[in-house]
Short mmCIF file of C-alpha atoms and ligand atoms in Angstrom, two decimals:
data_model
loop_
_atom_site.label_atom_id
_atom_site.label_comp_id
_atom_site.label_asym_id
_atom_site.label_seq_id
_atom_site.Cartn_x
_atom_site.Cartn_y
_atom_site.Cartn_z
CA UNK S 1 -4.05 22.12 -7.35
CA UNK S 2 -4.36 19.19 -5.35
CA UNK S 3 -7.41 20.73 -3.02
CA UNK S 4 -9.18 22.11 -6.19
CA UNK S 5 -8.63 18.76 -7.43
CA UNK S 6 -9.81 16.75 -5.11
CA UNK S 7 -12.57 19.46 -4.10
CA UNK S 8 -15.40 17.64 -5.97
CA UNK S 9 -18.23 17.58 -3.18
CA UNK S 10 -16.04 16.49 -0.05
CA UNK S 11 -18.79 16.76 2.79
CA UNK S 12 -17.01 19.63 5.74
CA UNK S 13 -16.57 16.38 7.37
CA UNK S 14 -14.23 14.85 4.99
CA UNK S 15 -12.33 18.02 4.19
CA UNK S 16 -11.75 18.73 7.74
CA UNK S 17 -10.33 14.14 8.19
CA UNK S 18 -8.23 15.06 4.89
CA UNK S 19 -6.89 18.91 5.85
CA UNK S 20 -5.90 16.70 9.72
CA UNK S 21 -3.58 14.58 7.18
CA UNK S 22 -2.23 17.14 5.97
CA UNK S 23 -1.32 18.89 8.63
CA UNK S 24 0.55 15.90 10.18
CA UNK S 25 2.10 14.98 7.69
CA UNK S 26 3.27 18.57 7.19
CA UNK S 27 4.07 18.33 11.31
CA UNK S 28 5.97 15.22 11.50
CA UNK S 29 7.02 12.85 8.14
CA UNK S 30 7.83 15.61 5.79
CA UNK S 31 10.66 17.18 7.86
CA UNK S 32 12.09 13.71 8.54
CA UNK S 33 11.48 12.19 5.16
CA UNK S 34 14.69 12.22 3.39
CA UNK S 35 16.68 11.42 6.83
CA UNK S 36 14.31 8.11 7.35
CA UNK S 37 14.98 7.38 3.59
CA UNK S 38 19.10 7.62 4.26
CA UNK S 39 18.65 6.16 7.73
CA UNK S 40 16.15 3.01 6.59
CA UNK S 41 14.89 2.98 10.19
CA UNK S 42 10.64 1.95 10.78
CA UNK S 43 9.55 5.49 12.05
CA UNK S 44 7.82 3.64 14.94
CA UNK S 45 7.30 6.42 17.06
CA UNK S 46 5.73 8.43 14.46
CA UNK S 47 3.39 5.39 13.08
CA UNK S 48 2.25 5.78 17.18
CA UNK S 49 1.47 9.28 16.88
CA UNK S 50 -0.36 8.91 13.92
CA UNK S 51 -2.20 5.95 15.14
CA UNK S 52 -3.27 7.79 18.29
CA UNK S 53 -4.88 10.85 15.51
CA UNK S 54 -6.85 7.94 13.72
CA UNK S 55 -4.52 7.92 10.65
CA UNK S 56 -3.55 3.86 11.31
CA UNK S 57 -5.95 0.37 10.75
CA UNK S 58 -8.44 3.75 8.53
CA UNK S 59 -11.22 0.73 7.08
CA UNK S 60 -10.99 -1.46 10.35
CA UNK S 61 -13.88 -1.23 12.32
CA UNK S 62 -14.18 1.26 14.71
CA UNK S 63 -16.64 -1.04 16.99
CA UNK S 64 -13.64 -3.08 16.92
CA UNK S 65 -11.23 -0.22 17.99
CA UNK S 66 -10.17 0.61 14.21
CA UNK S 67 -11.12 3.96 12.84
CA UNK S 68 -14.04 3.29 10.77
CA UNK S 69 -13.32 4.71 7.68
CA UNK S 70 -15.15 4.54 4.45
CA UNK S 71 -12.36 2.86 1.44
CA UNK S 72 -13.80 6.28 -0.01
CA UNK S 73 -12.28 8.75 3.39
CA UNK S 74 -8.88 6.46 4.22
CA UNK S 75 -8.48 7.28 0.97
CA UNK S 76 -8.45 11.11 1.33
CA UNK S 77 -5.87 10.20 4.06
CA UNK S 78 -3.74 8.01 2.29
CA UNK S 79 -2.55 10.35 -0.64
CA UNK S 80 -1.80 12.65 1.83
CA UNK S 81 0.23 10.79 4.11
CA UNK S 82 2.04 9.40 0.64
CA UNK S 83 2.57 12.95 -0.91
CA UNK S 84 4.73 13.20 2.63
CA UNK S 85 6.46 10.18 2.26
CA UNK S 86 5.48 6.82 1.13
CA UNK S 87 8.05 4.64 3.34
CA UNK S 88 5.16 6.09 5.99
CA UNK S 89 2.46 5.72 3.87
CA UNK S 90 2.87 1.75 3.12
CA UNK S 91 4.13 1.10 6.58
CA UNK S 92 0.71 2.37 7.55
CA UNK S 93 -1.37 1.06 4.52
CA UNK S 94 -0.30 -2.57 5.40
CA UNK S 95 -1.90 -2.46 8.93
CA UNK S 96 -5.08 -2.22 6.56
CA UNK S 97 -3.94 -5.30 4.21
CA UNK S 98 -3.04 -6.88 7.08
CA UNK S 99 -6.26 -6.80 9.26
CA UNK S 100 -8.46 -7.00 5.95
CA UNK S 101 -8.24 -10.82 5.67
CA UNK S 102 -9.64 -11.01 9.40
CA UNK S 103 -12.33 -8.92 8.73
CA UNK S 104 -13.51 -10.67 5.47
CA UNK S 105 -13.05 -13.82 6.34
CA UNK S 106 -13.12 -14.33 10.09
CA UNK S 107 -15.70 -14.82 12.76
CA UNK S 108 -16.95 -11.29 14.74
CA UNK S 109 -15.38 -12.87 17.91
CA UNK S 110 -12.39 -13.14 15.84
CA UNK S 111 -12.71 -9.64 14.44
CA UNK S 112 -12.55 -8.18 17.96
CA UNK S 113 -9.36 -10.69 18.85
CA UNK S 114 -7.26 -10.50 15.77
CA UNK S 115 -8.22 -7.17 14.85
CA UNK S 116 -9.36 -5.42 18.37
CA UNK S 117 -5.37 -6.09 19.17
CA UNK S 118 -3.74 -4.30 16.77
CA UNK S 119 -6.50 -1.81 16.64
CA UNK S 120 -6.32 -0.78 19.97
CA UNK S 121 -2.00 -1.00 20.57
CA UNK S 122 -0.97 0.34 17.00
CA UNK S 123 1.39 -2.19 16.63
CA UNK S 124 1.99 -3.37 12.55
CA UNK S 125 0.77 -6.42 11.30
CA UNK S 126 1.56 -7.79 8.02
CA UNK S 127 -0.10 -9.60 5.58
CA UNK S 128 2.19 -12.67 4.51
CA UNK S 129 0.94 -14.28 0.81
CA UNK S 130 4.24 -13.67 -1.35
CA UNK S 131 6.93 -16.36 -1.48
CA UNK S 132 10.72 -17.01 -2.69
CA UNK S 133 8.98 -18.65 -6.34
CA UNK S 134 5.28 -17.64 -5.79
CA UNK S 135 4.90 -13.70 -6.77
CA UNK S 136 2.52 -13.05 -9.68
CA UNK S 137 1.37 -16.59 -9.17
CA UNK S 138 0.00 -16.63 -5.55
CA UNK S 139 -2.23 -19.27 -6.29
CA UNK S 140 1.26 -21.63 -6.28
CA UNK S 141 2.59 -21.00 -2.60
CA UNK S 142 3.98 -23.98 -0.85
CA UNK S 143 4.00 -22.59 2.58
CA UNK S 144 2.12 -25.76 3.75
CA UNK S 145 -0.13 -25.96 7.11
CA UNK S 146 -0.72 -28.93 8.93
CA UNK S 147 -3.41 -29.83 10.88
CA UNK S 148 -2.23 -31.87 14.28
CA UNK S 149 -5.25 -31.95 17.16
CA UNK S 150 -6.46 -28.76 18.37
CA UNK S 151 -3.71 -27.03 16.38
CA UNK S 152 -2.52 -26.18 12.77
CA UNK S 153 1.24 -26.26 12.21
CA UNK S 154 3.08 -24.49 9.53
CA UNK S 155 6.32 -24.65 7.80
CA UNK S 156 7.22 -22.43 5.02
CA UNK S 157 9.18 -19.10 3.81
CA UNK S 158 7.73 -16.33 3.04
CA UNK S 159 9.60 -13.31 0.96
CA UNK S 160 9.14 -9.87 0.62
CA UNK S 161 7.20 -8.98 3.72
CA UNK S 162 6.01 -5.29 4.36
CA UNK S 163 6.10 -4.80 8.08
CA UNK S 164 7.86 -8.48 8.79
CA UNK S 165 10.32 -7.21 11.37
CA UNK S 166 8.55 -5.04 13.12
CA UNK S 167 5.22 -6.76 13.26
CA UNK S 168 3.52 -8.05 16.36
CA UNK S 169 1.12 -9.96 14.57
CA UNK S 170 1.02 -12.06 10.68
CA UNK S 171 -1.83 -12.46 8.32
CA UNK S 172 -0.49 -16.10 7.03
CA UNK S 173 -1.53 -18.11 4.13
CA UNK S 174 -0.73 -21.47 3.41
CA UNK S 175 -1.78 -24.57 1.81
CA UNK S 176 -3.03 -27.60 3.21
CA UNK S 177 -2.88 -29.83 -0.06
CA UNK S 178 -0.60 -28.26 -2.48
CA UNK S 179 -1.92 -30.77 -5.09
CA UNK S 180 -5.09 -28.53 -5.02
CA UNK S 181 -3.70 -25.65 -5.92
CA UNK S 182 -6.22 -22.45 -4.51
CA UNK S 183 -8.87 -24.59 -3.22
CA UNK S 184 -6.12 -26.07 -0.50
CA UNK S 185 -5.42 -22.28 0.28
CA UNK S 186 -5.27 -21.38 3.99
CA UNK S 187 -5.75 -18.08 5.92
CA UNK S 188 -4.50 -18.23 9.67
CA UNK S 189 -3.55 -15.42 11.88
CA UNK S 190 -0.50 -16.04 13.66
CA UNK S 191 0.73 -13.84 16.97
CA UNK S 192 4.52 -12.54 15.78
CA UNK S 193 6.05 -13.97 19.07
CA UNK S 194 4.61 -17.56 18.38
CA UNK S 195 7.85 -19.75 18.36
CA UNK S 196 8.79 -21.07 15.06
CA UNK S 197 8.77 -17.57 13.61
CA UNK S 198 12.55 -16.25 12.03
CA UNK S 199 12.70 -12.96 10.89
CA UNK S 200 15.27 -11.55 8.01
CA UNK S 201 17.02 -8.59 7.35
CA UNK S 202 15.58 -5.86 6.42
CA UNK S 203 15.85 -5.30 2.59
CA UNK S 204 18.08 -2.44 1.36
CA UNK S 205 15.67 -1.69 -0.99
CA UNK S 206 15.85 1.86 -3.66
CA UNK S 207 12.51 3.48 -2.71
CA UNK S 208 10.28 3.89 -0.10
CA UNK S 209 13.16 2.66 2.03
CA UNK S 210 11.86 3.16 5.67
CA UNK S 211 8.88 0.67 5.41
CA UNK S 212 10.46 -2.68 6.88
CA UNK S 213 10.23 -5.66 4.17
CA UNK S 214 11.59 -8.41 4.79
CA UNK S 215 11.70 -12.81 4.67
CA UNK S 216 9.94 -14.62 7.27
CA UNK S 217 10.64 -18.84 8.06
CA UNK S 218 8.21 -20.42 9.40
CA UNK S 219 9.49 -23.35 10.84
CA UNK S 220 6.76 -25.68 12.86
CA UNK S 221 4.93 -22.79 13.77
CA UNK S 222 2.06 -23.38 15.78
CA UNK S 223 -1.25 -21.74 16.48
CA UNK S 224 -4.83 -22.57 17.62
CA UNK S 225 -7.37 -24.20 15.68
CA UNK S 226 -9.32 -20.76 16.85
CA UNK S 227 -6.38 -18.75 14.43
CA UNK S 228 -7.63 -20.35 10.99
CA UNK S 229 -9.75 -17.19 8.95
CA UNK S 230 -12.99 -18.94 7.47
CA UNK S 231 -13.06 -22.21 6.28
CA UNK S 232 -10.40 -24.62 5.13
CA UNK S 233 -9.50 -23.82 1.71
CA UNK S 234 -10.85 -20.43 1.58
CA UNK S 235 -8.08 -18.63 2.10
CA UNK S 236 -7.55 -17.76 -1.53
CA UNK S 237 -10.85 -15.82 -2.05
CA UNK S 238 -10.24 -14.22 0.96
CA UNK S 239 -6.54 -12.98 -0.38
CA UNK S 240 -8.52 -11.62 -3.23
CA UNK S 241 -10.76 -9.82 -2.13
CA UNK S 242 -8.78 -8.15 0.31
CA UNK S 243 -6.40 -6.72 -2.66
CA UNK S 244 -9.47 -6.00 -4.53
CA UNK S 245 -10.36 -3.28 -0.90
CA UNK S 246 -6.54 -2.62 -1.01
CA UNK S 247 -5.40 -1.89 -4.34
CA UNK S 248 -7.46 1.96 -4.37
CA UNK S 249 -5.25 1.98 -0.76
CA UNK S 250 -1.97 1.17 -2.97
CA UNK S 251 -3.24 3.20 -6.01
CA UNK S 252 -3.26 6.49 -3.94
CA UNK S 253 -0.62 5.67 -2.63
CA UNK S 254 0.85 6.30 -6.44
CA UNK S 255 -0.96 9.44 -6.33
CA UNK S 256 0.51 11.37 -3.21
CA UNK S 257 3.60 10.35 -4.50
CA UNK S 258 3.42 11.65 -8.18
CA UNK S 259 1.28 14.94 -6.42
CA UNK S 260 4.10 15.89 -4.36
CA UNK S 261 6.33 15.60 -7.93
CA UNK S 262 4.06 18.06 -9.54
CA UNK S 263 4.10 20.38 -7.02
CA UNK S 264 7.65 20.70 -6.89
CA UNK S 265 8.35 20.55 -10.55
CA UNK S 266 5.64 23.48 -10.48
CA UNK S 267 7.71 25.63 -7.77
CA UNK S 268 11.14 24.77 -9.62
CA UNK S 269 9.88 25.45 -12.81
CA UNK S 270 8.58 29.21 -11.58
CA UNK S 271 12.01 30.26 -10.04
CA UNK S 272 14.63 28.45 -11.96
CA UNK S 273 14.99 31.16 -15.02
CA UNK S 274 16.84 29.90 -18.33
CA UNK S 275 17.09 32.20 -21.29
CA UNK S 276 16.19 35.29 -19.31
CA UNK S 277 13.13 33.73 -17.95
CA UNK S 278 11.54 31.25 -15.89
CA UNK S 279 11.08 27.90 -17.52
CA UNK S 280 7.60 27.44 -16.47
CA UNK S 281 7.59 30.40 -19.39
CA UNK S 282 8.64 27.36 -21.52
CA UNK S 283 5.86 25.58 -23.78
CA UNK S 284 8.51 22.52 -23.52
CA UNK S 285 7.92 22.78 -19.48
CA UNK S 286 4.22 23.77 -19.59
CA UNK S 287 2.89 20.11 -21.69
CA UNK S 288 4.56 17.73 -18.95
CA UNK S 289 3.67 19.94 -16.16
CA UNK S 290 -0.01 20.05 -18.09
CA UNK S 291 0.14 16.32 -18.69
CA UNK S 292 1.16 15.58 -14.71
CA UNK S 293 -1.67 17.80 -13.50
CA UNK S 294 -4.38 15.91 -16.11
CA UNK S 295 -2.76 12.41 -15.09
CA UNK S 296 -3.02 12.74 -11.49
CA UNK S 297 -6.25 13.52 -11.85
CA UNK S 298 -6.98 10.76 -13.91
CA UNK S 299 -5.83 8.19 -11.81
CA UNK S 300 -7.61 10.10 -8.48
CA UNK S 301 -10.58 9.86 -10.24
CA UNK S 302 -10.55 6.15 -11.09
CA UNK S 303 -9.15 5.75 -7.69
CA UNK S 304 -12.40 7.46 -5.45
CA UNK S 305 -14.92 6.02 -7.75
CA UNK S 306 -13.42 2.05 -7.22
CA UNK S 307 -13.60 3.41 -3.32
CA UNK S 308 -16.94 4.38 -4.20
CA UNK S 309 -17.95 1.21 -5.69
CA UNK S 310 -16.35 -1.02 -3.25
CA UNK S 311 -17.56 1.06 -0.63
CA UNK S 312 -21.45 1.16 -1.44
CA UNK S 313 -20.82 -3.04 -2.12
CA UNK S 314 -21.02 -3.38 -5.48
CA UNK S 315 -17.69 -5.55 -7.25
CA UNK S 316 -14.70 -3.97 -8.22
CA UNK S 317 -12.19 -5.93 -8.87
CA UNK S 318 -11.87 -4.23 -12.58
CA UNK S 319 -11.90 -0.95 -11.18
CA UNK S 320 -9.16 -1.70 -8.56
CA UNK S 321 -7.65 -3.09 -10.73
CA UNK S 322 -7.34 -0.01 -13.35
CA UNK S 323 -6.95 2.35 -10.33
CA UNK S 324 -3.90 0.29 -9.54
CA UNK S 325 -2.26 0.21 -13.06
CA UNK S 326 -3.14 3.67 -14.09
CA UNK S 327 -1.95 5.38 -11.12
CA UNK S 328 1.53 3.06 -10.63
CA UNK S 329 1.94 3.38 -14.07
CA UNK S 330 1.46 7.02 -14.37
CA UNK S 331 3.42 7.98 -11.01
CA UNK S 332 6.74 6.74 -12.33
CA UNK S 333 6.04 9.02 -15.51
CA UNK S 334 5.02 12.22 -13.21
CA UNK S 335 7.82 11.64 -11.41
CA UNK S 336 10.50 11.08 -13.81
CA UNK S 337 9.52 14.17 -15.43
CA UNK S 338 10.14 15.94 -12.13
CA UNK S 339 12.98 15.16 -12.15
CA UNK S 340 13.73 15.70 -16.10
CA UNK S 341 12.13 19.26 -15.45
CA UNK S 342 14.92 19.91 -12.45
CA UNK S 343 18.16 18.81 -14.81
CA UNK S 344 20.37 18.01 -13.35
CA UNK S 345 19.57 19.64 -10.03
CA UNK S 346 16.81 16.82 -10.22
CA UNK S 347 19.47 14.07 -10.01
CA UNK S 348 21.01 14.44 -7.20
CA UNK S 349 20.20 14.23 -3.36
CA UNK S 350 20.09 17.70 -2.62
CA UNK S 351 16.68 17.94 -4.17
CA UNK S 352 13.19 15.31 -3.02
CA UNK S 353 12.73 14.10 -6.59
CA UNK S 354 15.22 11.47 -7.07
CA UNK S 355 13.58 9.65 -4.09
CA UNK S 356 9.99 10.23 -5.56
CA UNK S 357 11.52 9.16 -8.86
CA UNK S 358 13.44 5.78 -6.58
CA UNK S 359 9.61 5.51 -3.97
CA UNK S 360 7.16 5.33 -7.21
CA UNK S 361 9.18 2.35 -8.76
CA UNK S 362 7.99 0.36 -5.93
CA UNK S 363 3.98 1.11 -7.19
CA UNK S 364 4.23 -0.84 -10.52
CA UNK S 365 5.92 -3.76 -8.61
CA UNK S 366 3.96 -4.36 -5.56
CA UNK S 367 0.65 -5.53 -4.35
CA UNK S 368 -0.12 -6.92 -8.47
CA UNK S 369 2.31 -5.78 -10.87
CA UNK S 370 1.23 -3.39 -13.39
CA UNK S 371 1.23 -6.51 -15.63
CA UNK S 372 -0.64 -8.75 -13.10
CA UNK S 373 -3.64 -5.64 -12.89
CA UNK S 374 -3.67 -5.75 -16.87
CA UNK S 375 -4.38 -9.03 -16.67
CA UNK S 376 -7.32 -8.73 -13.92
CA UNK S 377 -8.53 -6.20 -16.69
CA UNK S 378 -8.15 -8.12 -19.28
CA UNK S 379 -10.54 -11.51 -17.64
CA UNK S 380 -12.69 -8.71 -16.97
CA UNK S 381 -13.16 -7.33 -20.13
CA UNK S 382 -13.48 -10.04 -21.94
CA UNK S 383 -14.92 -12.32 -18.98
N1 CAA Z 401 -12.32 -12.07 -5.62
C1 CAA Z 401 -12.85 -13.57 -5.09
N2 CAA Z 401 -12.47 -14.58 -6.07
C2 CAA Z 401 -11.73 -13.80 -7.02
C3 CAA Z 401 -11.08 -13.17 -7.32
C4 CAA Z 401 -11.49 -11.77 -6.30
N3 CAA Z 401 -11.26 -10.79 -6.84
N4 CAA Z 401 -10.31 -13.14 -7.70
C5 CAA Z 401 -10.15 -14.93 -8.79
N5 CAA Z 401 -10.79 -15.26 -7.27
C6 CAA Z 401 -11.03 -16.79 -7.35
C7 CAA Z 401 -12.44 -17.21 -8.84
O1 CAA Z 401 -13.43 -16.62 -8.84
C8 CAA Z 401 -11.46 -18.98 -8.52
O2 CAA Z 401 -12.54 -19.32 -8.14
P1 CAA Z 401 -12.64 -20.53 -8.11
O3 CAA Z 401 -11.69 -22.00 -8.17
O4 CAA Z 401 -14.05 -20.86 -7.65
O5 CAA Z 401 -13.49 -20.53 -9.42
C9 CAA Z 401 -10.30 -18.98 -7.80
O6 CAA Z 401 -10.28 -17.77 -6.81
C10 CAA Z 401 -9.25 -18.90 -8.75
O7 CAA Z 401 -9.00 -17.32 -9.37
P2 CAA Z 401 -7.94 -17.38 -11.21
O8 CAA Z 401 -8.45 -19.27 -11.73
O9 CAA Z 401 -8.40 -16.20 -11.13
O10 CAA Z 401 -6.52 -17.14 -10.10
P3 CAA Z 401 -4.95 -17.49 -10.59
O11 CAA Z 401 -4.04 -18.11 -9.76
O12 CAA Z 401 -5.70 -17.63 -12.18
O13 CAA Z 401 -4.32 -15.91 -10.14
C11 CAA Z 401 -4.03 -13.62 -10.19
C12 CAA Z 401 -5.24 -15.27 -10.31
C13 CAA Z 401 -5.06 -12.67 -10.14
C14 CAA Z 401 -3.21 -13.98 -11.09
C15 CAA Z 401 -3.90 -13.65 -9.02
O14 CAA Z 401 -2.84 -14.61 -8.67
C16 CAA Z 401 -2.40 -11.99 -8.36
O15 CAA Z 401 -3.65 -11.60 -7.73
N6 CAA Z 401 -1.77 -12.43 -8.22
C17 CAA Z 401 -1.10 -11.11 -7.66
C18 CAA Z 401 -0.39 -11.10 -6.49
C19 CAA Z 401 -0.38 -9.77 -5.75
O16 CAA Z 401 -1.13 -9.28 -5.60
N7 CAA Z 401 0.56 -10.11 -4.98
C20 CAA Z 401 1.00 -8.93 -3.55
C21 CAA Z 401 1.04 -9.51 -2.82
S1 CAA Z 401 0.89 -8.58 -1.47
C22 CAA Z 401 2.08 -7.38 -1.78
O17 CAA Z 401 3.11 -6.89 -2.21
C23 CAA Z 401 2.12 -6.15 -0.62
C24 CAA Z 401 2.70 -5.14 0.05
O18 CAA Z 401 3.88 -6.35 0.91
C25 CAA Z 401 2.54 -3.96 0.42
#
């Protein structure tokens, strides 16, 4: 289903790219996914190997050392990564999320410096928008930035920061003046070794456990004025434009999770016998499998369409949110039904589907909950 489903007019290069990602995932990620789920360790060594193969910083320009893929091609790679383990995929895609604000709002010099150094080293980077009291309502963030001569000084707290405990660089959103709401928000590139940054403990999450998630505090963190990305006050728009670009990538993580669950469910349904025949012969199971196949395909198409639009520079907040919303909810349903196909066995850690169900839940929460996506969709269609 995977190859048939994806094979609509892909060029030879795209098929080769997808297959290279699939081979890497089979060799490096699948054999250790359960182990990393247990340990919740960050898979640095494997991500370094992915970087060496050009599977990191996917949409960052090759002129500054990124892989330089279109969003569409990045999505092909991301589905494969996530079908192997979404904890790995999230850790890797988090780099594009962190670097894209710089791509969107930064000067060529800033691209070279803040994208180029991460792209060259393959080090993790983090997008720091969310705060303890500013999640869905990102515009209400309170981390403060103030000008001090040739520097900006940052004070505040960030929450649920992917790669936060292992990153070399943070893209931090902070406000010059809370009373200005989103118009006061700025975007700054902050090297992780800047004095005053305190990293919290790695959260003990339900799923995507090897993806590193921490709280960060910024205590008089001082960066040169040259680290301001875009103009003062343009940070919220930069964040929103970034999320438009990253939501198709996140949607594709959901597609990858669902595809893996579906493939496990199909194989198991063909093997498992009840009432004298494989359970795949029963319509009750066939209907579940048929719905899984259809919904995965629909999510993939919605996602690739939004990616193609963004590649063509067509505004696609609507399509990007539709893809993220549909794919996330679809992955939750598909993985839940995959556990159902496995019955009692599916509910144990001996089989991979319970992990996929735990992993899928996060898709409905991060990078804008399913409810926030509906809010964006409703605003767009009612405009
Ligand atoms: N592109 C460009 N500009 C945009 C935009 C977009 N997609 N969306 C909004 N804007 C602009 C608006 O035009 C408006 O500008 P003006 O003042 O010039 O008119 C401004 O931004 C404010 O927009 P809104 O009034 O719509 O803002 P809002 O406060 O009502 O919030 C929201 C909008 C969509 C709900 C937003 O807060 C949002 O996206 N929330 C969810 C945040 C989110 O996704 N967080 C995830 C964090 S990252 C993460 O989870 C990743 C990880 O670690 C793995």
